[in-house]
Tab-separated table of C-alpha atoms in Angstrom:
chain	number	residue	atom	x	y	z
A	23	UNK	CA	-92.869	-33.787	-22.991
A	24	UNK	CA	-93.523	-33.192	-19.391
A	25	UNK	CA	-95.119	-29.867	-18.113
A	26	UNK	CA	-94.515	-28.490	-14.716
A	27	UNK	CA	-95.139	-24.874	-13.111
A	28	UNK	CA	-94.425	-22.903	-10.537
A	29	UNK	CA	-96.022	-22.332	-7.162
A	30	UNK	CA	-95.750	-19.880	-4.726
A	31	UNK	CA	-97.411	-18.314	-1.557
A	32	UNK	CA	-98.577	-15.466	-2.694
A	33	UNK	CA	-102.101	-13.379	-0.935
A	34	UNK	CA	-105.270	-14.671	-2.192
A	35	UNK	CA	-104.277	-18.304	-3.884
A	36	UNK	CA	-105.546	-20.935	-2.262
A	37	UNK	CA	-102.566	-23.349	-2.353
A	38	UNK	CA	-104.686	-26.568	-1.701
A	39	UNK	CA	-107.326	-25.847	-4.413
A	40	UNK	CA	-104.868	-24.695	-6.930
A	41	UNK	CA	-102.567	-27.928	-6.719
A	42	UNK	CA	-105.541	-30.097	-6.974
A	43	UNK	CA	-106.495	-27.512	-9.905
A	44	UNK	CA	-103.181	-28.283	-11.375
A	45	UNK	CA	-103.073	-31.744	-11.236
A	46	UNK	CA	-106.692	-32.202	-12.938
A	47	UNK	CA	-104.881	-30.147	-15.365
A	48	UNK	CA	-102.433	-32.356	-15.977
A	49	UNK	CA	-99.259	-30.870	-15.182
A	50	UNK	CA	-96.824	-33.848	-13.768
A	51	UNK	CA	-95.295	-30.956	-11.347
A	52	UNK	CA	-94.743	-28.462	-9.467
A	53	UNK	CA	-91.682	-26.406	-8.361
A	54	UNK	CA	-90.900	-24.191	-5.169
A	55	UNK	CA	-87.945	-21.603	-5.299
A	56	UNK	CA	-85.833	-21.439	-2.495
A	57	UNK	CA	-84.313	-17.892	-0.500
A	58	UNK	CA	-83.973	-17.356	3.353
A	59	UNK	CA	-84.281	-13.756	3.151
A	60	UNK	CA	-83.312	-11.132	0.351
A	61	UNK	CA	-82.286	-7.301	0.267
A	62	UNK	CA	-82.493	-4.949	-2.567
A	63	UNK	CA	-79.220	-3.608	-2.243
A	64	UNK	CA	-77.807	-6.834	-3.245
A	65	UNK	CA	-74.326	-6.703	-3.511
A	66	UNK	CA	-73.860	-10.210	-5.306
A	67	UNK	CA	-74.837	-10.137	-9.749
A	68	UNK	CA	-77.561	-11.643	-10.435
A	69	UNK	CA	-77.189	-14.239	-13.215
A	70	UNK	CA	-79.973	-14.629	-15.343
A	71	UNK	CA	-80.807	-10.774	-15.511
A	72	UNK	CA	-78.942	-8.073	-18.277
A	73	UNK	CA	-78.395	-5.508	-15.876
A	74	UNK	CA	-77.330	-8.166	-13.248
A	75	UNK	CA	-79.998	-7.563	-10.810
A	76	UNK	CA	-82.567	-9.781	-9.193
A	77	UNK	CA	-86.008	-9.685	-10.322
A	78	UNK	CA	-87.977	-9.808	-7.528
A	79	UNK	CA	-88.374	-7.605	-4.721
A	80	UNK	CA	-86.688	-8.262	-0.966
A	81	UNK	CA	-90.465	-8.311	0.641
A	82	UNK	CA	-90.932	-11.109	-1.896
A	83	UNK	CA	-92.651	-14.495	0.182
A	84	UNK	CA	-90.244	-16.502	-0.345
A	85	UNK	CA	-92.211	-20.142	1.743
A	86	UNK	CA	-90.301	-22.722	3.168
A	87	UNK	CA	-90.127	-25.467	-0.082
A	88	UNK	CA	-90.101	-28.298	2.451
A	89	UNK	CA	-93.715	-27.011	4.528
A	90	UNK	CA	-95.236	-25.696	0.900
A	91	UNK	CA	-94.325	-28.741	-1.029
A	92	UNK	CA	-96.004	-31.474	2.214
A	93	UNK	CA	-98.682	-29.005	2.066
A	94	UNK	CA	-99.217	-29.693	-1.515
A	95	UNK	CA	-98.483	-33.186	-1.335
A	96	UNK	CA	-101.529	-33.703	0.926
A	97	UNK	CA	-103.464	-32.370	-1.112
A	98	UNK	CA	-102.935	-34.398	-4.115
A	99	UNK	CA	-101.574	-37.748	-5.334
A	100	UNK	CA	-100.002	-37.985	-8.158
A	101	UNK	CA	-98.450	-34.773	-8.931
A	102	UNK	CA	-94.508	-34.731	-8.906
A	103	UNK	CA	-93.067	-31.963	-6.105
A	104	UNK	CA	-89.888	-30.100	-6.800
A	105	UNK	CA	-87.552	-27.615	-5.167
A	106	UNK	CA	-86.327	-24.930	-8.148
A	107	UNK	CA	-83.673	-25.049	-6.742
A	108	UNK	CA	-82.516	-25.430	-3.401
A	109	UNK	CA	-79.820	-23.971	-2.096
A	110	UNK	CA	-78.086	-26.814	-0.375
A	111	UNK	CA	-74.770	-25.470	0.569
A	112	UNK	CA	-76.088	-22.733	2.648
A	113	UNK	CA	-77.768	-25.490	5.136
A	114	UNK	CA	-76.738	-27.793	7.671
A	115	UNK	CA	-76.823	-30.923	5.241
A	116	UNK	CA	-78.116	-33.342	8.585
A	117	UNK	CA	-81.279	-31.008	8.863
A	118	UNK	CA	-81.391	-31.033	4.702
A	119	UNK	CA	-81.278	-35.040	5.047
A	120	UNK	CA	-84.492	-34.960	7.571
A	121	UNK	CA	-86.154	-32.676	6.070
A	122	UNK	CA	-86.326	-34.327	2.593
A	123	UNK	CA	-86.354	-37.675	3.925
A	124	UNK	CA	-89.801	-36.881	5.162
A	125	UNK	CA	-91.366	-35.315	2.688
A	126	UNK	CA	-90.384	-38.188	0.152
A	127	UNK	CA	-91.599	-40.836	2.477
A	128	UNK	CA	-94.982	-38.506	3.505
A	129	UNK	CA	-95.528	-38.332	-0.525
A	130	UNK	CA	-94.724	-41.380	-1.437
A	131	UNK	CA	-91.969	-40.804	-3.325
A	132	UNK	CA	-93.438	-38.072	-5.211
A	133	UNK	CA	-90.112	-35.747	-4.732
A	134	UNK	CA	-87.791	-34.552	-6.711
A	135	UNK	CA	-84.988	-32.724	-5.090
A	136	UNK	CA	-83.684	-30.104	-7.325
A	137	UNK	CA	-80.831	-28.501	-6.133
A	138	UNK	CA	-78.226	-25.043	-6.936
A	139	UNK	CA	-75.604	-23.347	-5.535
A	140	UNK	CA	-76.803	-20.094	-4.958
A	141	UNK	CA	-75.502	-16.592	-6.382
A	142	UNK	CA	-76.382	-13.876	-3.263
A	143	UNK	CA	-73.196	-13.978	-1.163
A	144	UNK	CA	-75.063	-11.710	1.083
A	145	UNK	CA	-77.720	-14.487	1.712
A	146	UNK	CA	-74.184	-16.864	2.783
A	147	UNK	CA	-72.712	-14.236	4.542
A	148	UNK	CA	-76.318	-13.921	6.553
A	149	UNK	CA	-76.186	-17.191	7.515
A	150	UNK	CA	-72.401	-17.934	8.296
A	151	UNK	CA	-71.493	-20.398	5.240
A	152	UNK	CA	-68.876	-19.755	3.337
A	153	UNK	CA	-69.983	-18.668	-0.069
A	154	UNK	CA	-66.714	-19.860	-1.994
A	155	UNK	CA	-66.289	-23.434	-1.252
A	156	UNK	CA	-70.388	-23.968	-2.143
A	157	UNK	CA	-69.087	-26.205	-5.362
A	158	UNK	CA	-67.435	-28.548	-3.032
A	159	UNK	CA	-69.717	-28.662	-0.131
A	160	UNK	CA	-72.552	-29.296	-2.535
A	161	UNK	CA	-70.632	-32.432	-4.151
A	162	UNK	CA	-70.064	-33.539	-0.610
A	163	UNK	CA	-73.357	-32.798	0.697
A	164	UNK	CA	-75.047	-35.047	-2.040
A	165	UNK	CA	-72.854	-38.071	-1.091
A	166	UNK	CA	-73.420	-37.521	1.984
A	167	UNK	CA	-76.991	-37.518	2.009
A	168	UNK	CA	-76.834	-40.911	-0.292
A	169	UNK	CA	-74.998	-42.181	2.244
A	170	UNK	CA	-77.575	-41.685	5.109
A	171	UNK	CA	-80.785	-42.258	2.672
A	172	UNK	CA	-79.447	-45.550	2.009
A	173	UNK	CA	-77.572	-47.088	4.420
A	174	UNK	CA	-78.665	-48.426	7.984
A	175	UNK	CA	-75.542	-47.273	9.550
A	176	UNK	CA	-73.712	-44.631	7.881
A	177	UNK	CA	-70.268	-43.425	7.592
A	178	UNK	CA	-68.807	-40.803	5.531
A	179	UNK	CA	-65.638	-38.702	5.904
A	180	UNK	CA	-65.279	-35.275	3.460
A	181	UNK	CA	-63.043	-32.270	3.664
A	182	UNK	CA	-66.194	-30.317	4.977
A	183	UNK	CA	-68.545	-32.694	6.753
A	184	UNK	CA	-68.672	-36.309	8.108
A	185	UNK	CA	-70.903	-38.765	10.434
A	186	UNK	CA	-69.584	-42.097	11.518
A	187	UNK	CA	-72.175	-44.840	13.331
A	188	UNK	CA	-75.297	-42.887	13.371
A	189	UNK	CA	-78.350	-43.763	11.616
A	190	UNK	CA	-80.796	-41.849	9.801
A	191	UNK	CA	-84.591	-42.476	9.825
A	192	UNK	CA	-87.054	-42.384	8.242
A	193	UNK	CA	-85.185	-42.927	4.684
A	194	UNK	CA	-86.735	-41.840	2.026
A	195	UNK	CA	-89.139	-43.991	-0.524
A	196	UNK	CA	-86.874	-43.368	-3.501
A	197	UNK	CA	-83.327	-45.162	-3.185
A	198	UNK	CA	-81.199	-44.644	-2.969
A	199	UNK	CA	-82.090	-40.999	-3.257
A	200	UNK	CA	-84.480	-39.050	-4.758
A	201	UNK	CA	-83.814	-37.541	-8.528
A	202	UNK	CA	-80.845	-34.725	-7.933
A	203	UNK	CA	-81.748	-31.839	-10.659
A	204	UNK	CA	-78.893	-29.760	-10.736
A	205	UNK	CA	-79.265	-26.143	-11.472
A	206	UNK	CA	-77.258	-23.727	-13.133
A	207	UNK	CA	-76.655	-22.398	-16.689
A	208	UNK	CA	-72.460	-21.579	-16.407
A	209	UNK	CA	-70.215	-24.114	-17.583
A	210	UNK	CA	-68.983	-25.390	-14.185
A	211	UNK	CA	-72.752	-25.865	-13.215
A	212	UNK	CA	-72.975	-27.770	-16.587
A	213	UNK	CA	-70.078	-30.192	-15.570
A	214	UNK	CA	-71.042	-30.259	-12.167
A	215	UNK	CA	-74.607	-31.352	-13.118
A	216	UNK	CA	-73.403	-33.889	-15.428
A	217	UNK	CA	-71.089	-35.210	-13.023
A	218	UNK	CA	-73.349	-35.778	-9.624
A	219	UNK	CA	-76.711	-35.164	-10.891
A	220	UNK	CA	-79.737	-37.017	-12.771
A	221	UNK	CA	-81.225	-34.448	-14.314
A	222	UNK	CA	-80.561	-30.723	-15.037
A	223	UNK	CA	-82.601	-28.075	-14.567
A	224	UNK	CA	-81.968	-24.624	-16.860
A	225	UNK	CA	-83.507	-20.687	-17.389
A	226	UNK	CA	-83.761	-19.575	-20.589
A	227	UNK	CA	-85.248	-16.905	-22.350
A	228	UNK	CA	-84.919	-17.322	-25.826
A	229	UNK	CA	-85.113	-20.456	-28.079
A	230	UNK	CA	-81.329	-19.373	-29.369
A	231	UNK	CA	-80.373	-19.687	-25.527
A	232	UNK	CA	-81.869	-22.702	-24.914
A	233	UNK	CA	-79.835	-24.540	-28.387
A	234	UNK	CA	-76.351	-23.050	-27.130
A	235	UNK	CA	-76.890	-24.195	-23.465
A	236	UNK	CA	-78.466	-27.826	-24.145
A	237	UNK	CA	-75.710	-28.366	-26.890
A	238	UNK	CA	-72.328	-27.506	-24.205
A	239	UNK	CA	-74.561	-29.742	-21.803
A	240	UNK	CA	-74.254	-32.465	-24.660
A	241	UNK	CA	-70.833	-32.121	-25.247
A	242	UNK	CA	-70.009	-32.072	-21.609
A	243	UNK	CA	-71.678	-35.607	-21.299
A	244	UNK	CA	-69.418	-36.802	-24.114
A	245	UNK	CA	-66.814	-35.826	-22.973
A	246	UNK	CA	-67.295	-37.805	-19.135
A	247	UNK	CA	-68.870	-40.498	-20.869
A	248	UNK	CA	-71.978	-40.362	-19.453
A	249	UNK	CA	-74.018	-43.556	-20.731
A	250	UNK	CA	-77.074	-42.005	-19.923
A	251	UNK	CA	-78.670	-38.642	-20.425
A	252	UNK	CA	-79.462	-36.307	-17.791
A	253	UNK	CA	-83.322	-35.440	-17.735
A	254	UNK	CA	-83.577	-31.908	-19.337
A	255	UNK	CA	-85.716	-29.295	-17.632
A	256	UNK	CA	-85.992	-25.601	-18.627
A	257	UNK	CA	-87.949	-22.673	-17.246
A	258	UNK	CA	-88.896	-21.055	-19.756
A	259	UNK	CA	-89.169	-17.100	-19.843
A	260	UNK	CA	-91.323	-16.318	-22.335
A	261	UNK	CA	-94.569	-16.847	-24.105
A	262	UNK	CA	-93.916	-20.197	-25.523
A	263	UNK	CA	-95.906	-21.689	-28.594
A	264	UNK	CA	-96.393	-25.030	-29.572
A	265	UNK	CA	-93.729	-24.757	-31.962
A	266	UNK	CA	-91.745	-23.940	-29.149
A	267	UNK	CA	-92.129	-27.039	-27.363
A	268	UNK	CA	-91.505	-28.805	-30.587
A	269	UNK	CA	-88.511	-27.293	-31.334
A	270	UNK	CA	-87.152	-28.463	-27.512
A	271	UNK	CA	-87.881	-31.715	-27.649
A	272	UNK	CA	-86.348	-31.960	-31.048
A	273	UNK	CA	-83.171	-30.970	-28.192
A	274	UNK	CA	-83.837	-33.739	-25.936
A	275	UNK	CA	-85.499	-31.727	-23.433
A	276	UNK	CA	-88.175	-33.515	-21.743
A	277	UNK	CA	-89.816	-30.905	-18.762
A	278	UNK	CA	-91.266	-27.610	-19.477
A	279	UNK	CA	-91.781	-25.626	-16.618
A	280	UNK	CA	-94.030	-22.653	-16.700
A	281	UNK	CA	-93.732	-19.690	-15.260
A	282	UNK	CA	-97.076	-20.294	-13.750
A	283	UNK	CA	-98.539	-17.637	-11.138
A	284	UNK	CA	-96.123	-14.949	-11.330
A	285	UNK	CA	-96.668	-11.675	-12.728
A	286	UNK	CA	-100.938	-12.994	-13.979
A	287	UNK	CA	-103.912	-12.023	-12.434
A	288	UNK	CA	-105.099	-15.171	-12.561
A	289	UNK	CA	-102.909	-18.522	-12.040
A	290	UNK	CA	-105.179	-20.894	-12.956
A	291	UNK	CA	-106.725	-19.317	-15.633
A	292	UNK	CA	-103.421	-18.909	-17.430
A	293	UNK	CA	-102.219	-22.341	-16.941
A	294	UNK	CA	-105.718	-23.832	-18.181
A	295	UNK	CA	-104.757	-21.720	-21.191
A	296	UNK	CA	-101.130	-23.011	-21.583
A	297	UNK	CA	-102.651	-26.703	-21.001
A	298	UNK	CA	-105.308	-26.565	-23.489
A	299	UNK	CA	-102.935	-25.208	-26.551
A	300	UNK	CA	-100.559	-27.918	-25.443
A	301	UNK	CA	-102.621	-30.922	-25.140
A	302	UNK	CA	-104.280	-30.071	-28.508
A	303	UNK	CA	-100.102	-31.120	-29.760
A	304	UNK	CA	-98.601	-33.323	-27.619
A	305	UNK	CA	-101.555	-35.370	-25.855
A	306	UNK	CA	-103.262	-36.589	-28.853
């Protein structure tokens, strides 16, 4: 089992001493969440909430995950770094393709691009992209950006976006692209993940969740004939015990992500805590 946690910008944590703090710990990663800008009158439902709104509030600092995550990287050198997730259709895929490029190449191929579709129409409609062709854009975007990771000249031709004789450098360290971690917890986002991704990345809040979700992921992969497994990653939101963990990786998942900074006084502190009562389990 691998154990990752969130980071964020948030007043008064020092975000060079904490990853350096994590990593001693022993976490493999750490994940950034991605939003341009948010409102509280959110007309969009929120997914992952019962009463459909979104958890945080619209003066929430939401960083850049590209700048926070080379920030991080510099500061350490062998922790993993990992967008939770970002929203790749509601970018200019060219800038997405520079942008990750160099951060894999300035870490060393440390990255691990994690990506979703987004739920805020109002976020879309903000920035001019077309909230209801996202599923599509985002399968094209991906081949796309193999494409010019990989190639020396590349060429590519999609409903919604092509290039033909350019070339795209630097490239980055992973080929021919970093890990793709789809995110997403409805059925198409199951399929969608199993189709273009290598690993999946989940939110759950209950054990009971986690079984139902991680066993339509399975069947979905049966039924495409997937001969491998995507990687399983779940944010978990609660409390979890060491019989917690167990009882995921008896489902194949094989990342734990933490909650991490939000809503404790103290970050580091709590994830010395949640390292220590794993280790004693799994790091024997």
């Amino acid at each position: 089992m691998k154990f990752g946690t969130f980071i964020a910008q948030l007043p008064g944590f020092d975000l060079a001493a904490g990853a350096r703090a994590i990593e001693e710990l022993g976490f493999e990663s750490v994940w950034v969440g991605d939003h341009i800008a948010l409102r509280d009158d959110h007309a969009a439902p929120y997914p992952y909430s019962p009463n459909q709104r979104y958890q945080l509030p619209a003066n929430y600092p939401f960083p850049d995950p590209f700048v926070m995550l080379a920030y991080a990287a510099a500061a350490t050198t062998t922790l993993r770094l990992a967008t939770g997730v970002y929203l790749l259709p509601l970018r200019n895929p060219f800038t997405t393709a520079k942008a990750v490029a160099t951060l894999d190449a300035l870490c060393n191929g440390r990255l691990i691009f994690g990506v979703g579709l987004g739920w805020m129409s109002d976020e879309f409609e903000l920035m001019g992209s077309d909230f209801r062709d996202r599923g599509a854009r985002t399968a094209e975007y991906l081949a796309l950006l193999t494409e010019v990771w990989s190639k020396p000249v590349a060429n590519f031709e999609g409903r919604t976006v092509k290039t033909s004789g350019f070339s795209f450098f630097p490239q980055p360290v992973q080929q021919p692209h970093p890990p793709f971690v789809l995110g997403g917890n409805t059925d198409p986002s199951l399929r969608r993940a199993v189709r273009l991704g290598d690993g999946w990345f989940g939110i759950v809040t209950s054990l009971d969740e986690a079984r139902a979700l991680l066993g339509r992921l399975t069947e979905f992969e049966r039924q495409a004939g997937r001969d491998r497994k995507l990687e399983r990653t779940l944010l978990t939101g609660w409390n979890v015990s060491v019989d917690d963990i167990g009882r995921l990786a008896e489902l194949d998942v094989e990342r734990v992500i933490d909650a991490g900074i939000f809503g404790v006084r103290d970050p580091l502190a709590h994830l010395t805590e949640f390292r220590r009562r794993m280790a004693a389990e799994f790091e024997r």
